[in-house]
mmCIF file of N, CA, C and O in Angstrom:
data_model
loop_
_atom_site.group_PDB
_atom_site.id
_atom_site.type_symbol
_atom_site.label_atom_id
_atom_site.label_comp_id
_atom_site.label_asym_id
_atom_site.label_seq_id
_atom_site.Cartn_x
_atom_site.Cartn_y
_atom_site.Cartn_z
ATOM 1 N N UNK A 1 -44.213 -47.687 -13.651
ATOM 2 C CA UNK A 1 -44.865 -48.300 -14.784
ATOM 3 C C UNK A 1 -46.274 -48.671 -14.370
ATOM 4 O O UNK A 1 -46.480 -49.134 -13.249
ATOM 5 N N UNK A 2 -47.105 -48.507 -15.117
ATOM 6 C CA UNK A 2 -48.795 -48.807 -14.723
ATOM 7 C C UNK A 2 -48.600 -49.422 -16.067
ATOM 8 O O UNK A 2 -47.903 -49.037 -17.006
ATOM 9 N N UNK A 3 -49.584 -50.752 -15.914
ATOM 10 C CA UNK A 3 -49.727 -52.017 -16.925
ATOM 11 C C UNK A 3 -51.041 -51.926 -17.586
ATOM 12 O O UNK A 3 -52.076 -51.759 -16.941
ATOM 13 N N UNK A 4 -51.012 -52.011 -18.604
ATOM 14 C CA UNK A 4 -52.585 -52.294 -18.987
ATOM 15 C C UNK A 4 -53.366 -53.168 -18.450
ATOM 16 O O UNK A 4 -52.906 -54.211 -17.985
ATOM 17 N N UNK A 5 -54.538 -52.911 -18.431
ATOM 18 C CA UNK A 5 -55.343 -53.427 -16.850
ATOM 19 C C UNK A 5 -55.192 -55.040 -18.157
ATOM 20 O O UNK A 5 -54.585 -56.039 -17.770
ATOM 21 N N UNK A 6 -55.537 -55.019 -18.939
ATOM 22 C CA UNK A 6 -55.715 -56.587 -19.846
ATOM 23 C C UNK A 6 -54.471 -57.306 -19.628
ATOM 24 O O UNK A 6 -54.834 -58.462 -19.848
ATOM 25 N N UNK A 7 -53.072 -57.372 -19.297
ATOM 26 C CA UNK A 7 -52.266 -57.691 -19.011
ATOM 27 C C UNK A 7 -51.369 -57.347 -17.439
ATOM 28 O O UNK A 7 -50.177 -57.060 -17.546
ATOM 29 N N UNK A 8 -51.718 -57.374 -16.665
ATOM 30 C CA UNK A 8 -51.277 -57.323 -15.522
ATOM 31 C C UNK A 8 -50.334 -58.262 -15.251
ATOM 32 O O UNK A 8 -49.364 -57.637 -14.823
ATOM 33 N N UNK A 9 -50.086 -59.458 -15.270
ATOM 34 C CA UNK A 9 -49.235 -60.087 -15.003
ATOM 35 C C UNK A 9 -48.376 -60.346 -15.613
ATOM 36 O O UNK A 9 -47.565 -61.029 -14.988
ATOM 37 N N UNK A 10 -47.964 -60.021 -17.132
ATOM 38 C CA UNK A 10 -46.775 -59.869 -17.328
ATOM 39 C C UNK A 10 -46.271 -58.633 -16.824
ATOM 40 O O UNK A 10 -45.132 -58.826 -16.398
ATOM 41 N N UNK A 11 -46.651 -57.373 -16.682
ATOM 42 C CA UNK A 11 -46.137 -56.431 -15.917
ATOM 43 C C UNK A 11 -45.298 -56.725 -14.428
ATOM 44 O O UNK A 11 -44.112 -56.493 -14.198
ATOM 45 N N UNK A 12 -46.106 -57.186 -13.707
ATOM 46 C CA UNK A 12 -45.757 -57.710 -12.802
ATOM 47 C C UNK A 12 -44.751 -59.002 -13.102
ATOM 48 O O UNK A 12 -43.954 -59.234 -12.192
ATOM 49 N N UNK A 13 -44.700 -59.725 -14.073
ATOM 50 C CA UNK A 13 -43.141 -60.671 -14.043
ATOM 51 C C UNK A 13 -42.312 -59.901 -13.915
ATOM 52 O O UNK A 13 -41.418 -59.923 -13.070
ATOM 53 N N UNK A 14 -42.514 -59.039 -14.817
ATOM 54 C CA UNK A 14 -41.264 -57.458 -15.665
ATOM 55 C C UNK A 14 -40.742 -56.991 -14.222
ATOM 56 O O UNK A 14 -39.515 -56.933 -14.304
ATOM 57 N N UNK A 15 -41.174 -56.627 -12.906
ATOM 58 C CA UNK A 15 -40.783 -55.709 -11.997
ATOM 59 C C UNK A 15 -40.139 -56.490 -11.429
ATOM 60 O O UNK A 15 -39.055 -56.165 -10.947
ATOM 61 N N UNK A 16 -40.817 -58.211 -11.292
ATOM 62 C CA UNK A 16 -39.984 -59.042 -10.434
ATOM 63 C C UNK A 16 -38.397 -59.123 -10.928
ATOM 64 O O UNK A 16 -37.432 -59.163 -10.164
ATOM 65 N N UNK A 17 -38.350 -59.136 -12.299
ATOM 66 C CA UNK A 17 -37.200 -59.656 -12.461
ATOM 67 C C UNK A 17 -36.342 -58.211 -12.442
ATOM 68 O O UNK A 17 -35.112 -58.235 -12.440
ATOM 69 N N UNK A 18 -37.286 -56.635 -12.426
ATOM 70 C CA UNK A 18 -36.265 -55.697 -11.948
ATOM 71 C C UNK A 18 -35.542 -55.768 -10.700
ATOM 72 O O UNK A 18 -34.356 -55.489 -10.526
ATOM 73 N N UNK A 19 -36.541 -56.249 -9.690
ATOM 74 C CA UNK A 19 -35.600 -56.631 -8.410
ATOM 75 C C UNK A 19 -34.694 -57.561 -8.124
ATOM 76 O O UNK A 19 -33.743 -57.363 -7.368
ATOM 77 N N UNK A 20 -34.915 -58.537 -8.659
ATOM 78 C CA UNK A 20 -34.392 -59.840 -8.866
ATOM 79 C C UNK A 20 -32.349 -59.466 -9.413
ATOM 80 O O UNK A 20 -31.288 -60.058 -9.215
ATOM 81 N N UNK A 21 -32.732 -58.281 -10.081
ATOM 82 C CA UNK A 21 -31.449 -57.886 -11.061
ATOM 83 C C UNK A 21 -30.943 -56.905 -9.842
ATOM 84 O O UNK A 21 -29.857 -56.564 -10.310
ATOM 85 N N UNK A 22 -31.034 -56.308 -8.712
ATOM 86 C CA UNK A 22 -30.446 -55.849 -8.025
ATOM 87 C C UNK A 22 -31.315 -54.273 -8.081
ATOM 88 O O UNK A 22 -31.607 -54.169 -6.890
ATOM 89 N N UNK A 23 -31.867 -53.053 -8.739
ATOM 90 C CA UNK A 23 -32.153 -52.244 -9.191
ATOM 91 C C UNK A 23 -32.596 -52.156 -7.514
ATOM 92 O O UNK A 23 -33.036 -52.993 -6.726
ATOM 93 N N UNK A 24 -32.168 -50.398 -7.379
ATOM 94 C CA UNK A 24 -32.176 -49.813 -5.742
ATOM 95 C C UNK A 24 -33.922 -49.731 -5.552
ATOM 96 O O UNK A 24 -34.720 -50.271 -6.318
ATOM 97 N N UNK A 25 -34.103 -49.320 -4.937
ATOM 98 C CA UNK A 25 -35.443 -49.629 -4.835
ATOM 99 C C UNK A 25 -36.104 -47.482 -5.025
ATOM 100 O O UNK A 25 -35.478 -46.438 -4.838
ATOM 101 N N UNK A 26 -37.799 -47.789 -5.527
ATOM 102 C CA UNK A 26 -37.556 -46.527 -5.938
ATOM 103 C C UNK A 26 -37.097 -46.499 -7.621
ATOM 104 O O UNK A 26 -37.927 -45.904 -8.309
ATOM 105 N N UNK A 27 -36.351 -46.843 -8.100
ATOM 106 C CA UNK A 27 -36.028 -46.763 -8.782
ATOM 107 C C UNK A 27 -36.857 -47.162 -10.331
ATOM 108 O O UNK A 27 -36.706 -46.620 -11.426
ATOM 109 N N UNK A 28 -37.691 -48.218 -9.975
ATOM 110 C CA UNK A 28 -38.831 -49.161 -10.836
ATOM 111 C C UNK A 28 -39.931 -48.925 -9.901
ATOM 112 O O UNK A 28 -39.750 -49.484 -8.819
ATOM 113 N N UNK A 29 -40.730 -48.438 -9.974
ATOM 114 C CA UNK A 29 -42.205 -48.610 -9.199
ATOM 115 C C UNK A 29 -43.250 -49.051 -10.156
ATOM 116 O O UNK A 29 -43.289 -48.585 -11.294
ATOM 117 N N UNK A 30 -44.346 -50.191 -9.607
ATOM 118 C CA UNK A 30 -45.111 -50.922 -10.348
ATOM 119 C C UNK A 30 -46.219 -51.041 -9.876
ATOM 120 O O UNK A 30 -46.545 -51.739 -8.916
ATOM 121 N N UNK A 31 -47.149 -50.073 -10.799
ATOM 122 C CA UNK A 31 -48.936 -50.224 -10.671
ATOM 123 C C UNK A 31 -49.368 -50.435 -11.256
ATOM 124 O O UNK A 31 -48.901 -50.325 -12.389
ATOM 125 N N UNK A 32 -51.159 -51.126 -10.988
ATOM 126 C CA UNK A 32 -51.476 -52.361 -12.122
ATOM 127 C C UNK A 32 -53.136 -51.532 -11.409
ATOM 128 O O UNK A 32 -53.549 -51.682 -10.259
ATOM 129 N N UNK A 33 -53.731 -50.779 -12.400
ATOM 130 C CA UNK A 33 -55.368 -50.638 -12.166
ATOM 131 C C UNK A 33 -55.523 -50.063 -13.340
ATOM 132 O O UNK A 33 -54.595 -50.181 -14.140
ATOM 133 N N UNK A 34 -56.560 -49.407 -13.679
ATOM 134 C CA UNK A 34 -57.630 -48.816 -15.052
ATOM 135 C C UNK A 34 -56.810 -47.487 -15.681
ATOM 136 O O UNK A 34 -56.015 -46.719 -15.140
ATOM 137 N N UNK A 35 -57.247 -47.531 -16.810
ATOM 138 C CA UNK A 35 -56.537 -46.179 -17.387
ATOM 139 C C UNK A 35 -57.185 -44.993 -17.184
ATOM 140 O O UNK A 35 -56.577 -43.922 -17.174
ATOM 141 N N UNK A 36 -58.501 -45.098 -17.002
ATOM 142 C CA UNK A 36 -59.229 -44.039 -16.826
ATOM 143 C C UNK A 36 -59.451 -43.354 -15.394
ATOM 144 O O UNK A 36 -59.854 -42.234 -15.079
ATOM 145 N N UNK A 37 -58.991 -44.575 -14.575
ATOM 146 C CA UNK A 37 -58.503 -44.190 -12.930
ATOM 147 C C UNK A 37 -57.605 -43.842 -12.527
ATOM 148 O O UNK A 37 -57.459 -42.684 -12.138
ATOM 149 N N UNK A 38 -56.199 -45.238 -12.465
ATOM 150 C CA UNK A 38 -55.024 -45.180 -12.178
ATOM 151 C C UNK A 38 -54.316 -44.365 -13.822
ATOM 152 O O UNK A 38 -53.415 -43.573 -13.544
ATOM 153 N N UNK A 39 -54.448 -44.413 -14.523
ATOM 154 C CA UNK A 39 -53.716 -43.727 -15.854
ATOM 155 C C UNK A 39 -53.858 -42.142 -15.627
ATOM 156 O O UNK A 39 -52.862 -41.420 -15.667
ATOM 157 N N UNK A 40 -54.910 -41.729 -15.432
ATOM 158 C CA UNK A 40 -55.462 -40.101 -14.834
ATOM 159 C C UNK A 40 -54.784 -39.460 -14.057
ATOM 160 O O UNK A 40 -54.286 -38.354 -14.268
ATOM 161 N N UNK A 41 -54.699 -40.217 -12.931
ATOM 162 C CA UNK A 41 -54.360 -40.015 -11.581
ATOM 163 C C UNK A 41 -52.288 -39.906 -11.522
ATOM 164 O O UNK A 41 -51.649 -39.260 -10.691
ATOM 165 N N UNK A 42 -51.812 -40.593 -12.456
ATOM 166 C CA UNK A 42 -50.541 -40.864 -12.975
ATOM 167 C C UNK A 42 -50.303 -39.733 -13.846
ATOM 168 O O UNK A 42 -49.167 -39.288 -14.012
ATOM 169 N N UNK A 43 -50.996 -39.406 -14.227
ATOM 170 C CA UNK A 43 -50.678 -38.293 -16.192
ATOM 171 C C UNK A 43 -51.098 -36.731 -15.055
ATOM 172 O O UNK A 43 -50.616 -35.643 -15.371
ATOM 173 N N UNK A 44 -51.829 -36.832 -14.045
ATOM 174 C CA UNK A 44 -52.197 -35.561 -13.644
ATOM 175 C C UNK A 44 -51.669 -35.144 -12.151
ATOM 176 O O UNK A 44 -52.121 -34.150 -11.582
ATOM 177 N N UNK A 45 -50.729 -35.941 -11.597
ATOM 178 C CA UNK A 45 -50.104 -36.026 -10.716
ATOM 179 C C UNK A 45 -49.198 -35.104 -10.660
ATOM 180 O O UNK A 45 -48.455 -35.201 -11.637
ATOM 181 N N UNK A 46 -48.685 -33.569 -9.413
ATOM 182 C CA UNK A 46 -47.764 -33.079 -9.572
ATOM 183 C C UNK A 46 -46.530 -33.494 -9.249
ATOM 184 O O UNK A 46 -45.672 -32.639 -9.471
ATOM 185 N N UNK A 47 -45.975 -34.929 -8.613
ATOM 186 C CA UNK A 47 -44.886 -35.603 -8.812
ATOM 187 C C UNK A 47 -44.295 -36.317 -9.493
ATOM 188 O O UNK A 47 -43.216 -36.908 -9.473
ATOM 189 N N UNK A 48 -45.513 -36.159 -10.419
ATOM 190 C CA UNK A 48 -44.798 -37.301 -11.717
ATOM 191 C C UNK A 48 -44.044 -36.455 -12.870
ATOM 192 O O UNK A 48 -44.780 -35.932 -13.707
ATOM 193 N N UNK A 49 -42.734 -36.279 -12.989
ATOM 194 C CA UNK A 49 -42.299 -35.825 -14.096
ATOM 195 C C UNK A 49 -42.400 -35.847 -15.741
ATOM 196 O O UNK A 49 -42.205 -34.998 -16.611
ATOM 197 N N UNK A 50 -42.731 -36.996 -15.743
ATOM 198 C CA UNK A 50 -42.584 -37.341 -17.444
ATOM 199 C C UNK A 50 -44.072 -38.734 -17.325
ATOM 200 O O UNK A 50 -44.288 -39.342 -16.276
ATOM 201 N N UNK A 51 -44.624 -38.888 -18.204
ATOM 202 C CA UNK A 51 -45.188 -39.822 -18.805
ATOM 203 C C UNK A 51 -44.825 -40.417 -20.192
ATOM 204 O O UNK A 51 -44.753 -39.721 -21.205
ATOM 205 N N UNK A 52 -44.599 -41.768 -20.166
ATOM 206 C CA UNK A 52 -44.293 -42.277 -22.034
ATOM 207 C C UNK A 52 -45.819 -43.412 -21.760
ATOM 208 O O UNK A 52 -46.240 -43.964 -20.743
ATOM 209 N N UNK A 53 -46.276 -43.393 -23.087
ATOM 210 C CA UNK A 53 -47.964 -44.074 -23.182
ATOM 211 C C UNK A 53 -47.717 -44.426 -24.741
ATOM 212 O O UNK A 53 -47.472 -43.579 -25.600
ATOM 213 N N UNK A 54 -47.827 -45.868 -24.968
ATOM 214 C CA UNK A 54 -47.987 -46.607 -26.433
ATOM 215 C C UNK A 54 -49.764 -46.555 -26.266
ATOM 216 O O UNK A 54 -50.338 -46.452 -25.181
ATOM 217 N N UNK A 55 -50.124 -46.606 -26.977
ATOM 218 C CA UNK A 55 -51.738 -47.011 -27.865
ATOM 219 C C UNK A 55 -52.408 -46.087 -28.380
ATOM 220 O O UNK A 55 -51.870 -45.426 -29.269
ATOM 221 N N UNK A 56 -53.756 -45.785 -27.972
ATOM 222 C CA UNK A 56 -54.720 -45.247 -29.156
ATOM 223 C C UNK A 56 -54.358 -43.352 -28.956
ATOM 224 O O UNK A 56 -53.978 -42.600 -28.058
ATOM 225 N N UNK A 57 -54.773 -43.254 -30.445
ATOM 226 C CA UNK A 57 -54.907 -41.809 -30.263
ATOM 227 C C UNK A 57 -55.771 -41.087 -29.052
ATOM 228 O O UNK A 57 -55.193 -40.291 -28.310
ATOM 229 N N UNK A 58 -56.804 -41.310 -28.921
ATOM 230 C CA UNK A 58 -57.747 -41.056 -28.154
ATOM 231 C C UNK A 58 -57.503 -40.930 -26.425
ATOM 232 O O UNK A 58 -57.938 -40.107 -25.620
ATOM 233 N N UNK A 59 -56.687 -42.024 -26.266
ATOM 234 C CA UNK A 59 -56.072 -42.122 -25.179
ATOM 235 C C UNK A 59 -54.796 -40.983 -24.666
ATOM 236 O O UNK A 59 -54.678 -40.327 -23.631
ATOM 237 N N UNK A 60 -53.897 -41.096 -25.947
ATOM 238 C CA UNK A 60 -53.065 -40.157 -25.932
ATOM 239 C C UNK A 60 -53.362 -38.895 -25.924
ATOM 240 O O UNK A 60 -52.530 -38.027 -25.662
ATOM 241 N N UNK A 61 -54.480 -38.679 -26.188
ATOM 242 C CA UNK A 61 -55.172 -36.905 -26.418
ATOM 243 C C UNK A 61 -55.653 -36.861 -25.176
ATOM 244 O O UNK A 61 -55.748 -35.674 -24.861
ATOM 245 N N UNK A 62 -56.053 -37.657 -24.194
ATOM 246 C CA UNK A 62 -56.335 -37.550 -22.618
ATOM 247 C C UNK A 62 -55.330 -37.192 -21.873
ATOM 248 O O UNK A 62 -55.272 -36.304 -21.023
ATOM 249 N N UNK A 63 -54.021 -38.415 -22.477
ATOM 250 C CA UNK A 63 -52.994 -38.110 -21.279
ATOM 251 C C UNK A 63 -52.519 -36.528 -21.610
ATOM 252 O O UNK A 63 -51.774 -36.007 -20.779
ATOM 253 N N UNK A 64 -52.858 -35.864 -22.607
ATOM 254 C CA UNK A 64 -51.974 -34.747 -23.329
ATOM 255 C C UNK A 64 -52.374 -33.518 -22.191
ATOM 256 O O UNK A 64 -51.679 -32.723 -21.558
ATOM 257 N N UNK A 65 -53.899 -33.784 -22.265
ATOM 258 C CA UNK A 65 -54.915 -32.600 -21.332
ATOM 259 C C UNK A 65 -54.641 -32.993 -19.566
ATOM 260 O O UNK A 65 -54.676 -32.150 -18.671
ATOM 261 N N UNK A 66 -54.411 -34.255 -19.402
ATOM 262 C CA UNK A 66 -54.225 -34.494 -17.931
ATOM 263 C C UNK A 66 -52.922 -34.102 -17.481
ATOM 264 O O UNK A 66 -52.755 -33.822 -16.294
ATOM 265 N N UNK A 67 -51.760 -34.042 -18.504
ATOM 266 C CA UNK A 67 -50.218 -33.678 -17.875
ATOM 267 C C UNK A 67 -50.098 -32.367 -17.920
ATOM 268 O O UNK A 67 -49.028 -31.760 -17.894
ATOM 269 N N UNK A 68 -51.476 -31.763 -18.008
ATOM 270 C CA UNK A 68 -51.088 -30.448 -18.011
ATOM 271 C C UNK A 68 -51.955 -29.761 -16.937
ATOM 272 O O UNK A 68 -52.055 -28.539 -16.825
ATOM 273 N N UNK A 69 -52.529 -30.609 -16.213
ATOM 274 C CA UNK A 69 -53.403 -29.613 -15.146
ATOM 275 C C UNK A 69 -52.833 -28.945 -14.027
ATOM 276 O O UNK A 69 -53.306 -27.929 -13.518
ATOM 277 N N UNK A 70 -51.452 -29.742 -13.529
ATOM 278 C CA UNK A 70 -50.828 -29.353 -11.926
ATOM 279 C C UNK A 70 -49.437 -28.925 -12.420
ATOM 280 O O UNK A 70 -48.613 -28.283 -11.769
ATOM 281 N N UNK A 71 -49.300 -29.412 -13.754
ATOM 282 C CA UNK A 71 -47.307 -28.944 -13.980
ATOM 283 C C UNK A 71 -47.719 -29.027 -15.756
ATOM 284 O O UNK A 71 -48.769 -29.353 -16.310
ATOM 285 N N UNK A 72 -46.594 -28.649 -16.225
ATOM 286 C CA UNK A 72 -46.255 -29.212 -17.675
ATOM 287 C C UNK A 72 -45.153 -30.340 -17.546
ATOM 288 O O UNK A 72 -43.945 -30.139 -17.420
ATOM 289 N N UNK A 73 -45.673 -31.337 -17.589
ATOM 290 C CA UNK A 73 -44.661 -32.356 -17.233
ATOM 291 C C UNK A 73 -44.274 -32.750 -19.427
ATOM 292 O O UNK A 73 -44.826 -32.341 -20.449
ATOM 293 N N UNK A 74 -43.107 -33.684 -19.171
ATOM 294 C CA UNK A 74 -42.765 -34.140 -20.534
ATOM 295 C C UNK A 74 -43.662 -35.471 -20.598
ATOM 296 O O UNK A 74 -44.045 -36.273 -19.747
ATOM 297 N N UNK A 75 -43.812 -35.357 -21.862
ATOM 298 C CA UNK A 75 -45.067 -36.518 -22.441
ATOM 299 C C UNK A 75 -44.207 -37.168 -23.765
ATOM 300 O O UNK A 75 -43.576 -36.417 -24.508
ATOM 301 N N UNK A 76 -44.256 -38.896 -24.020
ATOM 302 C CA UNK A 76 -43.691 -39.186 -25.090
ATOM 303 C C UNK A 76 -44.958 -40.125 -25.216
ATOM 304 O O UNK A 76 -45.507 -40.764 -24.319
ATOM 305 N N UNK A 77 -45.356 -40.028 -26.862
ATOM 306 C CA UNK A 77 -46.325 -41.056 -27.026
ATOM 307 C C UNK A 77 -46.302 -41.591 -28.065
ATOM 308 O O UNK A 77 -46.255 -40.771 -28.983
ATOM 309 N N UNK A 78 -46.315 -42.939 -28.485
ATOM 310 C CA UNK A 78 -46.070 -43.623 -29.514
ATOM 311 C C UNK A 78 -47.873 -44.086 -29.440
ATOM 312 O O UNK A 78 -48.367 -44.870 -28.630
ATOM 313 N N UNK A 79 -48.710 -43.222 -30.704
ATOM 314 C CA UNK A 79 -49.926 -43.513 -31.046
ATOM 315 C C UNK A 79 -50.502 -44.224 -32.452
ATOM 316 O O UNK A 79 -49.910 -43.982 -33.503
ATOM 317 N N UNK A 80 -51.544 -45.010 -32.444
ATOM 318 C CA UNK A 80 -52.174 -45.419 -33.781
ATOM 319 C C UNK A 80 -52.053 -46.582 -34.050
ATOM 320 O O UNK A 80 -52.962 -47.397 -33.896
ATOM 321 N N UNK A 81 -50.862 -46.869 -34.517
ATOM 322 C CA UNK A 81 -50.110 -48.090 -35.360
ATOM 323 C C UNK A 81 -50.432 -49.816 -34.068
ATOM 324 O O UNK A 81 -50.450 -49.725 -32.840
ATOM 325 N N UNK A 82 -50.536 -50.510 -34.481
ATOM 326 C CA UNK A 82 -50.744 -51.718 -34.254
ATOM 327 C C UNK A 82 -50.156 -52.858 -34.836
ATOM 328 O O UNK A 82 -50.075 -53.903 -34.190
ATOM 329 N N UNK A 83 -49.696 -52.755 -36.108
ATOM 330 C CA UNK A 83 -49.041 -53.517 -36.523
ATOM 331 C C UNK A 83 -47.836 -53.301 -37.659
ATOM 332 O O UNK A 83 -47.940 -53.478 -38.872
ATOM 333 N N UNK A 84 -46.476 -52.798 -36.788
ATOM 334 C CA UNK A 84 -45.858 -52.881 -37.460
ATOM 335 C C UNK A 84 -45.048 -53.164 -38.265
ATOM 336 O O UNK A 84 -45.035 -54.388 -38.133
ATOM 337 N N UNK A 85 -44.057 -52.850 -39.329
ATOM 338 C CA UNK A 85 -43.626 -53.544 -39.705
ATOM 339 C C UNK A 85 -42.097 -53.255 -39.946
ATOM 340 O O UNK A 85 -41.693 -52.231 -39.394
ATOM 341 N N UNK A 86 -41.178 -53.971 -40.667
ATOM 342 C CA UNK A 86 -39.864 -53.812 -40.864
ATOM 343 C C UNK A 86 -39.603 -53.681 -41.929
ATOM 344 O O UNK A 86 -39.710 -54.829 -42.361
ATOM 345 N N UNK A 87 -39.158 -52.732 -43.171
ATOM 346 C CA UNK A 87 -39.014 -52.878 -44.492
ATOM 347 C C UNK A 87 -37.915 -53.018 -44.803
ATOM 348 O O UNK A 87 -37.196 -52.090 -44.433
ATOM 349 N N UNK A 88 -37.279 -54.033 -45.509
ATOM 350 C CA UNK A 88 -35.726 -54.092 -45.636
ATOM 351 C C UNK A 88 -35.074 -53.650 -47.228
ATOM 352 O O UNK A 88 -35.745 -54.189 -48.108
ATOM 353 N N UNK A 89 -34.275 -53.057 -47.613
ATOM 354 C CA UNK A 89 -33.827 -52.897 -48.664
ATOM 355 C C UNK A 89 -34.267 -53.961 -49.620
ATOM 356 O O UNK A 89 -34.848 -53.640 -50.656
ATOM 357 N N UNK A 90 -34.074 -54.931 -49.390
ATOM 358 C CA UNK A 90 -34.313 -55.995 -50.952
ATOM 359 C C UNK A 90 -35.767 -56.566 -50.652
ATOM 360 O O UNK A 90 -35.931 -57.777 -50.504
ATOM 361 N N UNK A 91 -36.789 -55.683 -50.570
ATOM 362 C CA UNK A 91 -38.352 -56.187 -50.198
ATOM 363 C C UNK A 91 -38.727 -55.700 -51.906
ATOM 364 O O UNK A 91 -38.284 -54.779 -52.593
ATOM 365 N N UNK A 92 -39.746 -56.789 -52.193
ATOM 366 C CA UNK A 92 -40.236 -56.782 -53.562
ATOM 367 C C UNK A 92 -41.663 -55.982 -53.727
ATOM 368 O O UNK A 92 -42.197 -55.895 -54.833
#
């Protein structure tokens, strides 16, 4: 997991309490630098199998061109939206 550089430390609670829960090690790995550095370097990596990336389109159209330079790795990206919402059957 690489954290958005604006939130780093809840990322880092998140891993503590993966270890904390027993999880083998390896198993959760946790990096915390820039998207345009550490995010690059992650999306264009030939050991990294898969990337999943929430936020901007723009961003997501980077990671799209970077997971494809050393492998075709799998890419999941949830882009755009910021505020969503829940619509329930009896909404007026």
């Amino acid at each position: 997991m690489k954290s958005a550089e604006q939130t780093p430390l809840s990322a880092l609670f998140m891993a503590e309490l993966v270890q904390k829960a027993g999880f083998p090690d390896g198993v959760f790995n946790m990096l915390s630098g820039y998207g345009p550095t550490t995010g690059k370097y992650l999306a264009s990596h030939p050991l990294v199998d898969r990337v999943a990336f929430t936020g901007s389109t723009k961003v997501g159209f980077d990671i799209i061109q970077n997971a494809s330079v050393h492998n075709l790795k799998r890419v999941t990206l949830e882009l755009g939206g910021k505020s969503a919402n829940i619509v329930m059957d009896d909404v007026d």
